[in-house]
mmCIF file of C-alpha atoms in Angstrom:
data_model
loop_
_atom_site.group_PDB
_atom_site.id
_atom_site.type_symbol
_atom_site.label_atom_id
_atom_site.label_comp_id
_atom_site.label_asym_id
_atom_site.label_seq_id
_atom_site.Cartn_x
_atom_site.Cartn_y
_atom_site.Cartn_z
ATOM 1 C CA MET Z 7 -7.515 9.708 57.860
ATOM 2 C CA ASN Z 8 -7.564 13.070 56.113
ATOM 3 C CA THR Z 9 -3.812 14.466 55.192
ATOM 4 C CA ASN Z 10 -5.648 17.455 53.684
ATOM 5 C CA ARG Z 11 -4.629 19.711 56.814
ATOM 6 C CA ASP Z 12 -0.893 18.532 56.967
ATOM 7 C CA LEU Z 13 -0.365 18.691 52.927
ATOM 8 C CA ASN Z 14 -1.553 21.946 53.216
ATOM 9 C CA TYR Z 15 1.378 23.417 55.755
ATOM 10 C CA ARG Z 16 3.749 20.859 53.997
ATOM 11 C CA LEU Z 17 2.871 22.958 50.726
ATOM 12 C CA PHE Z 18 3.356 26.259 52.379
ATOM 13 C CA ILE Z 19 6.349 25.907 54.272
ATOM 14 C CA GLN Z 20 8.185 24.462 51.477
ATOM 15 C CA LYS Z 21 6.915 27.445 49.302
ATOM 16 C CA GLU Z 22 7.701 29.734 51.884
ATOM 17 C CA CYS Z 23 11.694 27.904 52.113
ATOM 18 C CA ASN Z 24 11.947 27.655 48.202
ATOM 19 C CA PHE Z 25 12.084 24.342 48.119
ATOM 20 C CA ILE Z 26 11.894 22.568 44.589
ATOM 21 C CA ARG Z 27 11.835 19.249 44.611
ATOM 22 C CA THR Z 28 14.008 17.317 41.852
ATOM 23 C CA ASP Z 29 12.367 17.409 38.777
ATOM 24 C CA ILE Z 30 10.885 13.742 37.919
ATOM 25 C CA HIS Z 31 11.907 13.941 34.474
ATOM 26 C CA THR Z 32 15.796 14.326 35.713
ATOM 27 C CA GLU Z 33 14.775 11.220 38.005
ATOM 28 C CA TYR Z 34 13.626 8.902 34.910
ATOM 29 C CA GLU Z 35 16.822 9.969 32.748
ATOM 30 C CA ARG Z 36 18.942 8.561 35.969
ATOM 31 C CA TYR Z 37 17.367 5.627 36.195
ATOM 32 C CA ALA Z 38 17.317 4.901 32.699
ATOM 33 C CA THR Z 39 20.594 5.054 33.018
ATOM 34 C CA ILE Z 40 21.140 2.024 35.232
ATOM 35 C CA ARG Z 41 18.713 0.504 33.271
ATOM 36 C CA SER Z 42 20.905 0.648 30.086
ATOM 37 C CA GLY Z 43 24.098 -0.229 31.729
ATOM 38 C CA ASP Z 44 26.524 3.011 31.694
ATOM 39 C CA VAL Z 45 28.131 2.404 34.229
ATOM 40 C CA GLU Z 46 30.263 5.468 33.810
ATOM 41 C CA LYS Z 47 27.608 7.567 33.599
ATOM 42 C CA VAL Z 48 25.868 6.199 36.473
ATOM 43 C CA LYS Z 49 28.857 7.327 38.266
ATOM 44 C CA GLU Z 50 28.770 10.805 37.035
ATOM 45 C CA ASN Z 51 25.570 11.028 37.701
ATOM 46 C CA PHE Z 52 25.962 10.254 41.339
ATOM 47 C CA LYS Z 53 28.774 12.709 41.772
ATOM 48 C CA GLU Z 54 26.552 15.422 40.839
ATOM 49 C CA ILE Z 55 24.168 14.273 43.530
ATOM 50 C CA LYS Z 56 26.265 13.363 45.992
ATOM 51 C CA THR Z 57 27.639 17.033 46.554
ATOM 52 C CA ASN Z 58 24.214 18.165 47.617
ATOM 53 C CA PHE Z 59 22.664 14.825 48.401
ATOM 54 C CA ASN Z 60 19.492 16.502 50.054
ATOM 55 C CA ASP Z 61 18.759 18.552 47.429
ATOM 56 C CA GLY Z 62 15.019 18.582 45.988
ATOM 57 C CA LYS Z 63 14.624 15.665 48.465
ATOM 58 C CA GLY Z 64 11.610 15.077 51.032
ATOM 59 C CA VAL Z 65 12.127 15.026 54.917
ATOM 60 C CA LEU Z 66 11.523 11.668 55.885
ATOM 61 C CA SER Z 67 12.341 11.423 58.939
ATOM 62 C CA ASN Z 68 13.475 13.499 61.339
ATOM 63 C CA ASP Z 69 16.327 11.445 62.072
ATOM 64 C CA PRO Z 70 18.890 11.994 59.589
ATOM 65 C CA VAL Z 71 20.115 8.634 59.435
ATOM 66 C CA ARG Z 72 16.833 6.882 59.441
ATOM 67 C CA ASN Z 73 15.790 9.900 56.463
ATOM 68 C CA THR Z 74 18.521 8.768 53.882
ATOM 69 C CA ILE Z 75 17.925 4.903 54.902
ATOM 70 C CA TYR Z 76 14.045 5.951 53.556
ATOM 71 C CA HIS Z 77 15.281 7.632 50.679
ATOM 72 C CA LEU Z 78 17.497 4.385 49.608
ATOM 73 C CA VAL Z 79 14.755 2.170 50.122
ATOM 74 C CA VAL Z 80 12.749 4.589 47.280
ATOM 75 C CA ALA Z 81 15.484 4.653 45.123
ATOM 76 C CA GLY Z 82 15.833 0.741 44.979
ATOM 77 C CA ALA Z 83 12.067 -0.282 44.336
ATOM 78 C CA LEU Z 84 12.093 2.325 41.538
ATOM 79 C CA ILE Z 85 15.539 0.979 40.204
ATOM 80 C CA ALA Z 86 14.145 -2.697 40.248
ATOM 81 C CA ARG Z 87 11.353 -1.846 38.236
ATOM 82 C CA PHE Z 88 12.977 0.115 35.578
ATOM 83 C CA CYS Z 89 15.198 -3.085 35.538
ATOM 84 C CA VAL Z 90 12.802 -6.090 35.543
ATOM 85 C CA GLU Z 91 11.171 -4.009 32.506
ATOM 86 C CA ALA Z 92 14.027 -4.096 30.525
ATOM 87 C CA GLY Z 93 14.537 -8.085 31.681
ATOM 88 C CA MET Z 94 16.039 -8.456 34.293
ATOM 89 C CA GLU Z 95 14.352 -11.110 36.358
ATOM 90 C CA GLN Z 96 11.993 -9.832 38.932
ATOM 91 C CA ASP Z 97 13.315 -12.175 42.236
ATOM 92 C CA VAL Z 98 16.694 -11.135 41.243
ATOM 93 C CA ALA Z 99 16.216 -7.076 41.165
ATOM 94 C CA TYR Z 100 14.350 -7.649 44.392
ATOM 95 C CA THR Z 101 16.158 -9.879 46.340
ATOM 96 C CA LEU Z 102 18.930 -7.622 45.343
ATOM 97 C CA THR Z 103 17.100 -4.736 46.693
ATOM 98 C CA ASP Z 104 16.549 -6.575 49.747
ATOM 99 C CA ILE Z 105 19.868 -6.947 50.466
ATOM 100 C CA TYR Z 106 20.983 -3.547 50.103
ATOM 101 C CA ILE Z 107 18.121 -2.271 52.114
ATOM 102 C CA ARG Z 108 19.422 -4.891 54.839
ATOM 103 C CA MET Z 109 22.893 -3.322 55.083
ATOM 104 C CA ALA Z 110 21.769 0.357 54.831
ATOM 105 C CA ASP Z 111 19.712 -0.888 57.928
ATOM 106 C CA GLN Z 112 23.081 -1.088 59.573
ATOM 107 C CA CYS Z 113 24.483 1.912 58.853
ATOM 108 C CA LYS Z 114 25.311 4.057 61.938
ATOM 109 C CA LYS Z 115 26.014 7.330 58.941
ATOM 110 C CA THR Z 116 24.534 8.576 56.590
ATOM 111 C CA GLU Z 117 27.473 8.979 54.694
ATOM 112 C CA GLU Z 118 27.855 4.725 54.571
ATOM 113 C CA VAL Z 119 24.057 5.214 53.147
ATOM 114 C CA ILE Z 120 24.818 7.252 50.866
ATOM 115 C CA ASP Z 121 28.072 5.605 49.716
ATOM 116 C CA LEU Z 122 26.194 2.253 49.946
ATOM 117 C CA LEU Z 123 23.277 3.913 47.603
ATOM 118 C CA GLU Z 124 26.005 4.579 44.801
ATOM 119 C CA GLU Z 125 26.996 1.443 45.296
ATOM 120 C CA MET Z 126 23.393 -0.239 44.881
ATOM 121 C CA GLN Z 127 22.963 1.808 41.657
ATOM 122 C CA ILE Z 128 26.352 0.883 39.802
ATOM 123 C CA ASP Z 129 25.849 -2.794 40.795
ATOM 124 C CA PHE Z 130 22.228 -2.670 39.215
ATOM 125 C CA ALA Z 131 24.103 -0.681 36.486
ATOM 126 C CA ARG Z 132 26.986 -3.666 35.917
ATOM 127 C CA ARG Z 133 24.348 -6.227 36.330
ATOM 128 C CA MET Z 134 22.515 -4.619 33.163
ATOM 129 C CA ARG Z 135 25.253 -4.180 31.217
ATOM 130 C CA GLU Z 136 25.968 -8.240 31.607
ATOM 131 C CA MET Z 137 22.683 -9.131 30.963
ATOM 132 C CA ARG Z 138 22.413 -6.855 27.597
ATOM 133 C CA LYS Z 139 25.589 -9.038 26.203
ATOM 134 C CA GLY Z 140 23.206 -12.151 26.712
ATOM 135 C CA ASN Z 141 25.368 -15.298 24.996
ATOM 136 C CA ALA Z 142 28.370 -13.349 23.983
ATOM 137 C CA ILE Z 143 31.179 -15.370 25.110
ATOM 138 C CA SER Z 144 34.569 -14.128 23.545
ATOM 139 C CA VAL Z 145 36.228 -11.415 25.089
ATOM 140 C CA HIS Z 146 36.189 -9.333 21.590
ATOM 141 C CA VAL Z 147 32.810 -9.396 21.157
ATOM 142 C CA ARG Z 148 31.658 -8.822 24.949
ATOM 143 C CA ARG Z 149 34.546 -5.833 24.591
ATOM 144 C CA SER Z 150 32.742 -4.578 21.551
ATOM 145 C CA ILE Z 151 29.657 -4.511 22.889
ATOM 146 C CA ASP Z 152 30.227 -2.085 25.956
ATOM 147 C CA TYR Z 153 32.443 0.036 23.108
ATOM 148 C CA ILE Z 154 28.692 0.494 21.227
ATOM 149 C CA TYR Z 155 27.016 1.199 23.690
ATOM 150 C CA ASN Z 156 29.402 4.019 25.358
ATOM 151 C CA HIS Z 157 29.978 5.485 21.561
ATOM 152 C CA LEU Z 158 26.510 4.946 20.417
ATOM 153 C CA HIS Z 159 26.678 9.105 19.075
ATOM 154 C CA GLU Z 160 29.693 8.116 16.574
ATOM 155 C CA LEU Z 161 30.115 6.396 13.746
ATOM 156 C CA ILE Z 162 30.807 2.962 14.774
ATOM 157 C CA THR Z 163 31.882 0.257 11.899
ATOM 158 C CA LEU Z 164 32.651 -2.920 11.704
ATOM 159 C CA LYS Z 165 35.775 -2.389 10.710
ATOM 160 C CA GLY Z 166 36.539 -0.380 13.086
ATOM 161 C CA LEU Z 167 35.634 -2.499 15.459
ATOM 162 C CA ALA Z 168 37.647 -5.150 14.632
ATOM 163 C CA GLU Z 169 40.709 -3.164 14.143
ATOM 164 C CA ARG Z 170 40.204 -2.075 17.837
ATOM 165 C CA GLU Z 171 40.461 -5.867 18.602
ATOM 166 C CA LYS Z 172 43.300 -6.468 17.001
ATOM 167 C CA ILE Z 173 41.527 -9.268 14.250
ATOM 168 C CA ASN Z 174 40.470 -10.004 11.088
ATOM 169 C CA PRO Z 175 37.108 -8.065 10.251
ATOM 170 C CA SER Z 176 35.655 -11.103 8.317
ATOM 171 C CA TYR Z 177 36.243 -13.491 11.224
ATOM 172 C CA PHE Z 178 34.946 -10.643 13.748
ATOM 173 C CA SER Z 179 31.989 -10.043 11.700
ATOM 174 C CA LYS Z 180 31.320 -14.490 11.870
ATOM 175 C CA LEU Z 181 32.079 -14.434 15.026
ATOM 176 C CA PHE Z 182 29.924 -11.476 16.710
ATOM 177 C CA LEU Z 183 26.957 -13.320 14.526
ATOM 178 C CA LYS Z 184 27.355 -16.365 16.013
ATOM 179 C CA GLU Z 185 27.567 -15.076 19.050
ATOM 180 C CA THR Z 186 24.603 -12.481 19.304
ATOM 181 C CA GLY Z 187 22.509 -13.427 16.317
ATOM 182 C CA LEU Z 188 22.878 -10.186 14.739
ATOM 183 C CA THR Z 189 25.026 -8.417 12.178
ATOM 184 C CA VAL Z 190 26.857 -5.677 13.463
ATOM 185 C CA LYS Z 191 25.514 -3.267 11.835
ATOM 186 C CA ASN Z 192 22.089 -4.415 12.679
ATOM 187 C CA TYR Z 193 23.215 -4.539 16.359
ATOM 188 C CA ILE Z 194 24.372 -1.345 16.308
ATOM 189 C CA THR Z 195 20.961 0.177 14.905
ATOM 190 C CA GLN Z 196 19.100 -2.362 17.978
ATOM 191 C CA ALA Z 197 21.363 -0.801 20.614
ATOM 192 C CA LYS Z 198 20.288 2.803 19.257
ATOM 193 C CA ILE Z 199 16.461 2.458 18.887
ATOM 194 C CA THR Z 200 16.848 0.721 21.979
ATOM 195 C CA THR Z 201 18.028 4.034 23.755
ATOM 196 C CA ALA Z 202 16.515 6.073 21.693
ATOM 197 C CA GLN Z 203 12.586 4.312 23.556
ATOM 198 C CA ASN Z 204 14.104 5.033 26.778
ATOM 199 C CA MET Z 205 14.871 9.068 26.119
ATOM 200 C CA LEU Z 206 11.852 9.706 24.519
ATOM 201 C CA LYS Z 207 10.138 8.159 27.419
ATOM 202 C CA TYR Z 208 11.547 8.992 30.248
ATOM 203 C CA SER Z 209 13.266 12.666 29.289
ATOM 204 C CA ASP Z 210 12.295 16.066 27.200
ATOM 205 C CA PHE Z 211 15.038 16.208 24.873
ATOM 206 C CA SER Z 212 13.925 17.320 21.699
ATOM 207 C CA ILE Z 213 13.218 14.601 18.875
ATOM 208 C CA LEU Z 214 16.047 16.539 16.896
ATOM 209 C CA ASP Z 215 18.448 16.597 19.824
ATOM 210 C CA ILE Z 216 18.111 12.446 20.387
ATOM 211 C CA SER Z 217 18.485 12.341 16.667
ATOM 212 C CA LEU Z 218 21.434 13.686 16.677
ATOM 213 C CA SER Z 219 22.775 12.338 20.288
ATOM 214 C CA LEU Z 220 22.670 8.824 18.737
ATOM 215 C CA GLY Z 221 24.571 9.632 15.676
ATOM 216 C CA PHE Z 222 21.883 10.018 13.011
ATOM 217 C CA CYS Z 223 22.765 13.111 9.776
ATOM 218 C CA THR Z 224 19.223 14.028 10.098
ATOM 219 C CA GLN Z 225 16.042 13.457 12.175
ATOM 220 C CA SER Z 226 14.249 12.064 9.388
ATOM 221 C CA ALA Z 227 16.919 9.644 9.116
ATOM 222 C CA PHE Z 228 16.101 8.868 12.601
ATOM 223 C CA THR Z 229 12.455 8.970 12.210
ATOM 224 C CA SER Z 230 13.032 6.187 9.253
ATOM 225 C CA VAL Z 231 14.794 3.728 11.116
ATOM 226 C CA PHE Z 232 12.469 3.975 13.709
ATOM 227 C CA ARG Z 233 9.341 3.960 12.550
ATOM 228 C CA GLN Z 234 10.493 0.430 10.727
ATOM 229 C CA LYS Z 235 11.756 -0.942 13.506
ATOM 230 C CA THR Z 236 8.895 -0.051 16.059
ATOM 231 C CA GLY Z 237 6.096 0.498 13.352
ATOM 232 C CA LEU Z 238 5.418 4.070 15.034
ATOM 233 C CA THR Z 239 7.477 7.619 14.734
ATOM 234 C CA PRO Z 240 9.303 9.082 17.278
ATOM 235 C CA ALA Z 241 6.261 11.393 18.177
ATOM 236 C CA LYS Z 242 3.782 9.033 18.402
ATOM 237 C CA TYR Z 243 5.504 6.670 20.614
ATOM 238 C CA ARG Z 244 6.654 9.693 22.749
ATOM 239 C CA ASN Z 245 2.808 10.681 22.796
ATOM 240 C CA ILE Z 246 1.732 7.210 23.755
ATOM 241 C CA TYR Z 247 4.765 6.061 26.166
ATOM 242 C CA TYR Z 248 5.666 9.228 27.684
ATOM 243 C CA ASN Z 249 2.295 10.316 28.555
ATOM 244 C CA ASP Z 250 1.639 7.056 30.138
ATOM 245 C CA ASN Z 251 4.888 6.828 32.338
ATOM 246 C CA ILE Z 252 3.911 9.981 33.738
ATOM 247 C CA ASP Z 253 0.539 9.336 34.792
ATOM 248 C CA GLY Z 254 2.269 6.342 36.544
ATOM 249 C CA LYS Z 255 0.885 3.913 34.313
ATOM 250 C CA ALA Z 256 4.191 2.403 32.740
#
């Protein structure tokens, strides 16, 4: 089937109507947020999306409900892939997506589908948040891991985390190491570098902005730690993986 005629016509109509699709990097940032397990940020992002849900989205069906369901299907497929790449079991990710698609298929109103899409995104984010806690069992360590990921831009210390949990710093240090396999300092560094990798791959933020957003005092300090952990400078990492991602290879 030759689609050139239809494609050219639709592109012309979109141009005439000043239709602008959601920027691909904005989409990647939102999916990366789900993958990182930042539930609160996912909720915040969806509030913005919900106000003008159809802005920047193509028309996939003339039926409004079916159109919204199709967008949920597309989002589910992408979210599942993002989460699988970050360690979620493939069967879990795709089966979870299947569950939400089947629920969407029963919806009668667009509002129901949109609410379901929000629920799906939050569900995936929560599962990713729980997954990153690994073998952490104690409530102290689990709460501290959440705090670390939600405050990467701040100065986080062993003493500060122990004070938040109202326990002895020495005891907390041993407990954290036992349950995560890393010292508090190394865990924080790993969390920052993992987040930086996502930002370098899926956003247009400058390396300076990324370094400052993750609490590094200078770009050179960030570059030094990033290279130590990954073997690459941030610029080299972005050059390799950002371009691959845009080309649809990653």
